[in-house]
Each structure stands twice: as structure tokens, then as C-alpha cells.
Short mmCIF file of C-alpha atoms and ligand atoms in Angstrom, two decimals:
data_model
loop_
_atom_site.label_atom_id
_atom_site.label_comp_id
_atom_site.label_asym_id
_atom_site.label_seq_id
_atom_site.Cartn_x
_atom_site.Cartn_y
_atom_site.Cartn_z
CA UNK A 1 -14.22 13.33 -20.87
CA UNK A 2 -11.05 12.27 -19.35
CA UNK A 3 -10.19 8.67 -19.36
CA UNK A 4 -10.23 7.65 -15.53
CA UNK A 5 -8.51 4.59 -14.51
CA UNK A 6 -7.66 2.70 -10.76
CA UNK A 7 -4.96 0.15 -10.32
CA UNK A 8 -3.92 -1.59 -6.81
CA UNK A 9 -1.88 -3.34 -5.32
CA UNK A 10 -1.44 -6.07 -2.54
CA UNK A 11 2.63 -5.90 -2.29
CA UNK A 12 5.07 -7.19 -3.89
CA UNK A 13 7.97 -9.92 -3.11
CA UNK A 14 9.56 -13.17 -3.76
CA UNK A 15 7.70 -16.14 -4.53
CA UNK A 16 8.74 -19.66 -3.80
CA UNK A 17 7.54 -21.77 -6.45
CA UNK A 18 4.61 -24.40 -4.61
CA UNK A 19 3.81 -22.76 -2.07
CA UNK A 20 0.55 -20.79 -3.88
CA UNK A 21 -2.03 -23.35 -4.36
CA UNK A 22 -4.49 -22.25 -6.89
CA UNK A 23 -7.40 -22.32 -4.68
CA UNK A 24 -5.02 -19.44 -2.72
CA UNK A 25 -4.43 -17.82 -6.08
CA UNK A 26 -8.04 -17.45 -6.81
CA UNK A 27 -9.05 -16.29 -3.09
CA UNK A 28 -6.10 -13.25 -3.54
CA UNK A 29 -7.92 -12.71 -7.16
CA UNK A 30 -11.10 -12.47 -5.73
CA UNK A 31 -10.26 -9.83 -3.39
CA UNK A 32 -8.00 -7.73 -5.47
CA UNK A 33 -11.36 -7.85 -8.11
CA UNK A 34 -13.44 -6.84 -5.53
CA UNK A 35 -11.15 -3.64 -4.76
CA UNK A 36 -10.59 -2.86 -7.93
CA UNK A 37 -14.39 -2.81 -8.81
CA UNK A 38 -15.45 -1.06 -5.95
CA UNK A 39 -12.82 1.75 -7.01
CA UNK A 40 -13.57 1.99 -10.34
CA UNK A 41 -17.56 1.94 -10.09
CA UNK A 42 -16.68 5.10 -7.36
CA UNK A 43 -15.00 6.69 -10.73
CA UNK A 44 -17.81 5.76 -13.28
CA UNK A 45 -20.36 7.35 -11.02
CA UNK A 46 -18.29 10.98 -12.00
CA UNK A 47 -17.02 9.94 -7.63
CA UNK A 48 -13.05 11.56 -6.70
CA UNK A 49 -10.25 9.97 -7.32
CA UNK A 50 -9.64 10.35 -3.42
CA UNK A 51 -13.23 8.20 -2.61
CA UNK A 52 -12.04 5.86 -4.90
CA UNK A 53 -8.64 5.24 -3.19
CA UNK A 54 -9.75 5.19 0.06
CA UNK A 55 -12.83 2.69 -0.89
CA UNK A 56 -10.15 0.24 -2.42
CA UNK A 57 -7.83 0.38 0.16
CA UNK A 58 -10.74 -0.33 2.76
CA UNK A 59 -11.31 -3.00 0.87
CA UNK A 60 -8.41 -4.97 1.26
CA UNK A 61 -7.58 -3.63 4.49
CA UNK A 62 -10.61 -5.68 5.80
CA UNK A 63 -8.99 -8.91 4.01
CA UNK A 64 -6.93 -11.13 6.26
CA UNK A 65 -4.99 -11.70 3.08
CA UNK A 66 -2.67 -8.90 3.14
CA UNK A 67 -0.88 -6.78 5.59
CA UNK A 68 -2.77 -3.78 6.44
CA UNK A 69 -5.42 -3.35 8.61
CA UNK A 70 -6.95 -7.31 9.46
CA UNK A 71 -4.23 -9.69 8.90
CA UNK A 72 -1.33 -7.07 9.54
CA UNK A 73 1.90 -8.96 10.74
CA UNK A 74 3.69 -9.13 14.09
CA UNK A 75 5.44 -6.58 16.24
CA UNK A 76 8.45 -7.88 18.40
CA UNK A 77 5.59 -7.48 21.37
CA UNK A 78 3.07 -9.95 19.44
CA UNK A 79 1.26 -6.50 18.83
CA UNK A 80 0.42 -4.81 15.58
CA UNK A 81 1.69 -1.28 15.03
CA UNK A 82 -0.32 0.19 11.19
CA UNK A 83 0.96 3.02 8.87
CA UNK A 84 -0.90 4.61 6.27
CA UNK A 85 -1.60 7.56 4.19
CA UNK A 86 -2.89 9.25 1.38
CA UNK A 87 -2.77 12.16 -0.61
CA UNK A 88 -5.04 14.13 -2.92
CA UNK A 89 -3.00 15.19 -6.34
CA UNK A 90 -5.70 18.32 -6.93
CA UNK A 91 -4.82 20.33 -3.72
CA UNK A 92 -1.45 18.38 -2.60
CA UNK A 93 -3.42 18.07 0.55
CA UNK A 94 -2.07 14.70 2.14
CA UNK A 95 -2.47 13.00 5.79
CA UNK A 96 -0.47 10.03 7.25
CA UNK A 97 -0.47 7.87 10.49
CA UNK A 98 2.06 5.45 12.00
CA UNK A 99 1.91 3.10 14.48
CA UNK A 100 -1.35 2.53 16.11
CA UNK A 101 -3.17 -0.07 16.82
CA UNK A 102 -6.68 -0.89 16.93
CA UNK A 103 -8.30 0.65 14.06
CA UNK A 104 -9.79 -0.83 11.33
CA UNK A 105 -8.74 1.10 8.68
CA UNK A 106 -6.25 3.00 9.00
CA UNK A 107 -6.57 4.52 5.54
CA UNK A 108 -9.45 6.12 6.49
CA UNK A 109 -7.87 7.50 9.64
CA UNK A 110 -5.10 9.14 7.43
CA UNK A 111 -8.07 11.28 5.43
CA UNK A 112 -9.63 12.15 8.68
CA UNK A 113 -6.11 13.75 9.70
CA UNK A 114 -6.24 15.17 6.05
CA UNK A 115 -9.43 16.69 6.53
CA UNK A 116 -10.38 17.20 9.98
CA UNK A 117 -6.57 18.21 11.67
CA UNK A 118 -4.12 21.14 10.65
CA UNK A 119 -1.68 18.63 10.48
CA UNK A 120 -0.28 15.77 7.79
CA UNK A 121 2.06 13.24 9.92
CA UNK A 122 0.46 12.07 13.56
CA UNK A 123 1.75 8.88 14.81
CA UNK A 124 1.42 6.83 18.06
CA UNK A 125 -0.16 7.83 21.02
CA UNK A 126 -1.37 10.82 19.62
CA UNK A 127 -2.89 9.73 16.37
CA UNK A 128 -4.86 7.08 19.21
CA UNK A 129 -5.93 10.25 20.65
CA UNK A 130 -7.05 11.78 18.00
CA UNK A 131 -9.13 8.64 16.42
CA UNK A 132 -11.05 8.22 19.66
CA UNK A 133 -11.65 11.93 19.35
CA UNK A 134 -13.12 11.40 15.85
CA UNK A 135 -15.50 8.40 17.10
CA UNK A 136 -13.16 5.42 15.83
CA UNK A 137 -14.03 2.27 17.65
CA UNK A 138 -10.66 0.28 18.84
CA UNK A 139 -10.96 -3.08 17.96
CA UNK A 140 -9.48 -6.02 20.32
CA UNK A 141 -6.18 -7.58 18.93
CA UNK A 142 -8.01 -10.72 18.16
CA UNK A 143 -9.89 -9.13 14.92
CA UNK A 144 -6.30 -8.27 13.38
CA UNK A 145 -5.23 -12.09 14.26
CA UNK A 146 -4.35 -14.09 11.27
CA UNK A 147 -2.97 -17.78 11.71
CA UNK A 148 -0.53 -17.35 9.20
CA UNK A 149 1.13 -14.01 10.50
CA UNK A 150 1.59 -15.40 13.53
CA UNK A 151 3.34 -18.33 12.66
CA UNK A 152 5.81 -16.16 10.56
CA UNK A 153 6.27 -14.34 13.60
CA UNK A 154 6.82 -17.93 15.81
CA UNK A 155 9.92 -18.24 13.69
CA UNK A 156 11.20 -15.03 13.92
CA UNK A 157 10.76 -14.12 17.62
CA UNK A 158 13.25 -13.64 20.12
CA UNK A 159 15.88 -13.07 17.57
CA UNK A 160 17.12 -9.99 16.04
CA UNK A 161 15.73 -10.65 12.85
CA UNK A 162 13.09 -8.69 11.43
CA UNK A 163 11.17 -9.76 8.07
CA UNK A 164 9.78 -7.98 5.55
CA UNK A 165 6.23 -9.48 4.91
CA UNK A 166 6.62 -9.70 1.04
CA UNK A 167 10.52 -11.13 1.46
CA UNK A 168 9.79 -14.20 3.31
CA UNK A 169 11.33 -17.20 1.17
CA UNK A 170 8.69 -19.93 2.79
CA UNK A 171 5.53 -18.32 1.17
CA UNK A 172 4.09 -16.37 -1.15
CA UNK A 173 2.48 -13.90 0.99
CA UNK A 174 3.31 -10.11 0.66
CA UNK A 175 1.43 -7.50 2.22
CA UNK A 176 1.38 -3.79 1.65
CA UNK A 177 -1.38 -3.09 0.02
CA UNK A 178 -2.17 0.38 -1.89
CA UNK A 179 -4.48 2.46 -4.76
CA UNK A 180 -4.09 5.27 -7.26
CA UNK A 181 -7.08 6.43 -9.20
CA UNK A 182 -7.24 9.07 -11.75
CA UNK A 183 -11.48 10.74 -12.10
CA UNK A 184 -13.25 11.94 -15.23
CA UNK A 185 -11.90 15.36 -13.94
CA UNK A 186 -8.06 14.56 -14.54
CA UNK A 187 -7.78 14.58 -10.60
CA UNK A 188 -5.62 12.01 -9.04
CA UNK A 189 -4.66 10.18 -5.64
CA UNK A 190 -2.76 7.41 -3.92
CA UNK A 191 -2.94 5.63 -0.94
CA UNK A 192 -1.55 3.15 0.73
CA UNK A 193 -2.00 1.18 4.01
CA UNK A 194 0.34 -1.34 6.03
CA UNK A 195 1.30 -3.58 8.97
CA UNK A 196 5.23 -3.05 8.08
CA UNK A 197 7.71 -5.70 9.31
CA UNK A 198 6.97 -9.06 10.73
CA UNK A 199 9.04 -8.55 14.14
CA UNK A 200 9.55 -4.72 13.89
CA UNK A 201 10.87 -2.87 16.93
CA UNK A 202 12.03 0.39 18.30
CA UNK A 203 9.13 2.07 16.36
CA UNK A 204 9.75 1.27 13.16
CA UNK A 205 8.34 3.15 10.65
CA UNK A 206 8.63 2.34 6.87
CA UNK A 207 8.22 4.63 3.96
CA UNK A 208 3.87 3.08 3.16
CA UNK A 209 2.95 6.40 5.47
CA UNK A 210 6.10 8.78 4.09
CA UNK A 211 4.74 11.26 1.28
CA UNK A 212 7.45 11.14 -1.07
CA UNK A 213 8.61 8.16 -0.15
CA UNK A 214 5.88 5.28 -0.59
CA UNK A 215 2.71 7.47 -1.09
CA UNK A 216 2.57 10.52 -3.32
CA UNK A 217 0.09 12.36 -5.52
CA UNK A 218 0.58 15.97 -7.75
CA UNK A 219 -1.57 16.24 -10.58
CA UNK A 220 1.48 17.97 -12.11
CA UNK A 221 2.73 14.41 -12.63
CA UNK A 222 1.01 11.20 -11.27
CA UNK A 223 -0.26 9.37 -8.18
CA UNK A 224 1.97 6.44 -6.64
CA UNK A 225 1.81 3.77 -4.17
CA UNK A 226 5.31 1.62 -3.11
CA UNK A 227 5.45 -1.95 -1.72
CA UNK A 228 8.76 -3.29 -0.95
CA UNK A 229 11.91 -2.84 1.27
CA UNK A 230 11.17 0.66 2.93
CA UNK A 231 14.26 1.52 4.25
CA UNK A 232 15.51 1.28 0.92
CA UNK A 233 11.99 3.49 -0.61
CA UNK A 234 12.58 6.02 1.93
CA UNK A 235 16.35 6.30 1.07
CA UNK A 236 15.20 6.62 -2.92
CA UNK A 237 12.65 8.91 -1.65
CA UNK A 238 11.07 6.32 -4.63
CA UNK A 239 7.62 8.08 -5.42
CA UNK A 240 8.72 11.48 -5.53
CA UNK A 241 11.26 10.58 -7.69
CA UNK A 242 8.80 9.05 -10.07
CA UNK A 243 7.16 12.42 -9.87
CA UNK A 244 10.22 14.50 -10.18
CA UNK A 245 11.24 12.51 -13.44
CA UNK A 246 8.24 13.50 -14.82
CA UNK A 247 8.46 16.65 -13.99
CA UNK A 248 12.24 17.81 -14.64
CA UNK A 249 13.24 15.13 -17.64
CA UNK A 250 9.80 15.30 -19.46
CA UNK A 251 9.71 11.19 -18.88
CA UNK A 252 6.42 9.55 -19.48
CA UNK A 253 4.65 7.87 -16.32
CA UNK A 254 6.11 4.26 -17.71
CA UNK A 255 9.48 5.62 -17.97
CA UNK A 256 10.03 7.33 -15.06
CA UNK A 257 8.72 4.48 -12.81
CA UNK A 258 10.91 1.70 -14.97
CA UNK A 259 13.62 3.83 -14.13
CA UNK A 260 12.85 4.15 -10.42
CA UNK A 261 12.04 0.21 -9.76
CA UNK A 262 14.64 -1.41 -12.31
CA UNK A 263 17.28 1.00 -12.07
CA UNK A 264 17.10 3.56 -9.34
CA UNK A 265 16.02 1.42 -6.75
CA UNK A 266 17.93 -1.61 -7.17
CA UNK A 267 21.35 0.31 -7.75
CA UNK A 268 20.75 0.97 -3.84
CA UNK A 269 19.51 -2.56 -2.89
CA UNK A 270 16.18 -2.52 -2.53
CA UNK A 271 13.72 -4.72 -4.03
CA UNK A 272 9.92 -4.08 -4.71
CA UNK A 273 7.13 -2.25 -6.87
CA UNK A 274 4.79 0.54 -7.22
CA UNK A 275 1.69 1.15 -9.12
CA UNK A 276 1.14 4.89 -10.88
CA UNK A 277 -1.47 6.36 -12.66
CA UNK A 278 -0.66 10.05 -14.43
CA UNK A 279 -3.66 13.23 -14.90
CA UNK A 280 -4.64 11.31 -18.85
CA UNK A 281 -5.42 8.06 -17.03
CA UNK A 282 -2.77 6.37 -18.00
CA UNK A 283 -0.81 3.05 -15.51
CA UNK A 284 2.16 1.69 -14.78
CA UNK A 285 2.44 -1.03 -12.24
CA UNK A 286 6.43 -2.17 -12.68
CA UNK A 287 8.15 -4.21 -10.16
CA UNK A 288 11.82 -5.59 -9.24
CA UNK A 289 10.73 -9.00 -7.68
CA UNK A 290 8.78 -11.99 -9.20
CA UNK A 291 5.65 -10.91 -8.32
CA UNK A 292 3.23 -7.97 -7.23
CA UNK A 293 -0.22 -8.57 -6.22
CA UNK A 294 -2.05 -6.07 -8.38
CA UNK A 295 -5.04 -5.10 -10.44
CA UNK A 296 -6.07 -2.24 -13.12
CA UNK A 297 -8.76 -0.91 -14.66
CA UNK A 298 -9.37 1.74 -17.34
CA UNK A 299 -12.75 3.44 -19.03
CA UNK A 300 -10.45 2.55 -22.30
CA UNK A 301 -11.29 -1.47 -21.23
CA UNK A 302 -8.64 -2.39 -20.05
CA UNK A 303 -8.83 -4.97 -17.35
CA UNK A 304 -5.84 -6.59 -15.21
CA UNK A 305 -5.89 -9.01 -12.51
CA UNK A 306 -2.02 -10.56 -12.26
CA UNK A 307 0.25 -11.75 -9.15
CA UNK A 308 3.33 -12.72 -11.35
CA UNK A 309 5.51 -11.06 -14.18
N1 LIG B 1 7.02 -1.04 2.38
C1 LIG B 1 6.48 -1.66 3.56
C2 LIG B 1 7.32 -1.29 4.75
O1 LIG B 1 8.52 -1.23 4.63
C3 LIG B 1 6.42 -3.15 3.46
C4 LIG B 1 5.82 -3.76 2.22
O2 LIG B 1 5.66 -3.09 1.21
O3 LIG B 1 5.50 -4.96 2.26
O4 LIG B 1 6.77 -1.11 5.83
#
């Protein structure tokens, strides 16, 4: 049998030393263990890769912890806009949604485009169309409300700024949050699920719903999820190029992504992390910044529940 692994993430970014009390530390823990269990037992029980991924994700989507799905940050119009997607590494069959509003989890909108629609990409008012289609409830603005979102957004409004979640120097919040599992098959996935920028406008879209960019999956190679700067991950088209590492220069899965993250990506500026598991189970979870929320677990025993380096 295959060794089959999960590992998540709940974005990475810059921590300012204080600001994390430990009863905060332990509530992020809690969750991330919660994810990562629910994945994993998905796996043991001979589940997909893809279930597993999409159960995680759920998972922390309905935590007001992170940014993606309840809890996602501020729009410029005190709205939320979500992205997601995910991909399946068997078939290459992948779906992806940006900007809408109102659903719960948005991950599990992106496998209904997967495997209900023709189509990978829908975003807006379309994708809205198409969730009420497929029975989604819309939920009132007040379930995404969290306190602590909103303030970050207070002190951003009305200027041109915009913030990435997991960059804000005051806090140690990030955001993104994502999953890649590899089954007792040898069949992996990755998704990943987001609110984007605190004070986004113009329909910004970052690279968490991009395949290639944030979100990729080829059994060929491996299964990746991005958090960080995605203007900068959609310029390094950053999880293809893990992929196509693997593929061209015969890297391993730890080499190709510590080449992407400490090399690659910060050459072009951007800061961040990824988590990647290959077809033998194996997972890397490098990042740039001084800390990732993130979490792993293998049928080998090996357990990992860590925010910093
Ligand atoms: N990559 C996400 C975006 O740019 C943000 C994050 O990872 O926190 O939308």
C-alpha cells in the first residue's frame, strides 16, 4: 500500500513578536488539528485524496480564524468577495471560483463547477448563478463578520492601500488557508480557499483560485497549495513551477519547492509559502516569511502541528 499523507495550511506571513497570546496559539492549533484529522481519517478509510481536501478545507473555512469562507477579510465596499479551487492530480480535472459572496464554502463550490459544469474558471455573477442553481443557500454578510477583520479594514479604508491578510505588521493573523492529500492509491489533490486582500478593489483576483498559480495537482509530479503575495504567485506561476521542476530537472518534491519559495519567488519580491505532497506520500511545507500556519500527517507517523520556523 501506498503511504498516504495530508498537510494544510492556514497562510503564511509576518509575525510581530507579542501579539500571539498562547491561549490564541492553542485556539489556531486546535483548528488546524481538527482539519488535519478530519483529512487524514477520510484517507485511512481507503476515501480520495479529493474528499480529503475538500473536507479539510471545509474545515477551516467554517473557522473565523482564517481568511476563507467565515472570517474572510474586507472588500473596499465592507463586502467580502471569496476565491477558491481545487484540482484532482488523477484526471487533471480542476474547477475554480472568484469573487462571490455568500457561500459558505466556497471550496466546495469549486468541485461542484469541477463536476457538475463543462467549465473550470466561473467567477462573479455567474458563479452566483450557478450556486443557486446547484441549491447553495446564500448566507447574510453577518455570518462571514469577524471583529478582527473589520478592524483591519477600519484602518485601511478610504485610502488606497490594500493589505495582504498574512502581511499586516500589527498581528499575527494570516489567512489563506489550503490542503493537499495524497490516498492509498498514489492519487493526489490540492485545494485552496480565500478571502484575498483586506481592502481589495476593481475585482481583484489573486492567484488561491489560479491553477498553476496557487492551486495545482498532476500525479505526474505533486499537489500544491500557495499562501502569500499573489500578484507575485501568479507572476511565478509558483505551483506549476514546483510541478514543472519535478518534471523537467528530475528535482525531488523538497527541492523543487525550496527552490520556488527561497529562491524563485523571492528573486521577484514576493513573500510566502506552499505546502506539497508528491504520488509516494511524501511533504514539503517551505516558506519565505516567519511563519506558516500549517499541519501534516503521514501513515509513516509522522505528525506536525507548527505556526513558526
Ligand atoms: N494568496 C492570497 C491572495 O493573494 C492571499 C494569502 O495567501 O493570504 O489572494
Amino acid at each position: 500500500m501506498n503511504t498516504f499523507s495530508i498537510a494544510i495550511h492556514g497562510g503564511a506571513g509576518t509575525l510581530v513578536k507579542g501579539m500571539m497570546t498562547s491561549e490564541l496559539e492553542a485556539q489556531y492549533k486546535m483548528v488546524l488539528k481538527s482539519a488535519i484529522n478530519a483529512g487524514y481519517v477520510v484517507l485511512e478509510n481507503g476515501g480520495t485524496s479529493i474528499d480529503a481536501v475538500e473536507k479539510a478545507v471545509v474545515i477551516l473555512e467554517d473557522s473565523h480564524l482564517f481568511n476563507a469562507g467565515k472570517g474572510a477579510v474586507f472588500t473596499a465596499d465592507e463586502t467580502h468577495e471569496m476565491d477558491a479551487s481545487i484540482m484532482d492530480g488523477k484526471t487533471l480535472n480542476a474547477g475554480a471560483v472568484s469573487l462571490i459572496s455568500g457561500i459558505k464554502n466556497p471550496v466546495s463550490l469549486s468541485r461542484d463547477i469541477m463536476e457538475k459544469s463543462e467549465h473550470v474558471f466561473l467567477a462573479g455573477q455567474g458563479a452566483m448563478q450557478f450556486a443557486k442553481m446547484n441549491g447553495y443557500k446564500i448566507e447574510e454578510d453577518s455570518y462571514f463578520y469577524d471583529e478582527f477583520r473589520h478592524k483591519q479594514w477600519l484602518e485601511i479604508k478610504d485610502t488606497d492601500s490594500f493589505q495582504l491578510d498574512h502581511a499586516t505588521k500589527k498581528d499575527s493573523k494570516f489567512g489563506t488557508v489550503g490542503a493537499v492529500a495524497c490516498d492509498k492509491d498514489g492519487n493526489i489533490a490540492a485545494a485552496t480557499s480565500t478571502g484575498g486582500m483586506t481592502n481589495k478593489k476593481f475585482g481583484r483576483v489573486g492567484d488561491s483560485p489560479m491553477i498553476g498559480a496557487g492551486n495545482y495537482a498532476n500525479n505526474k509530479t505533486c499537489a500544491i497549495s500557495c499562501t502569500g503575495s499573489g500578484e507575485f504567485f501568479i507572476r511565478g506561476v509558483v505551483a506549476y513551477d514546483v510541478a514543472c521542476l519535478m518534471e523537467h530537472k528530475e528535482m525531488s518534491l523538497e527541492e523543487a519547492s525550496n527552490e520556488v519559495i527561497n529562491k524563485r519567488i523571492l528573486e521577484i519580491g514576493g513573500d510566502g509559502g506552499l505546502i506539497a505532497v508528491d504520488a509516494k506520500g511524501n511533504i514539503a511545507m517551505p516558506f519565505n516569511t516567519e511563519g506558516m500556519y500549517r499541519a501534516s500527517k503521514s501513515s509513516n507517523g509522522e505528525v506536525d502541528v507548527s505556526i513558526y520556523k
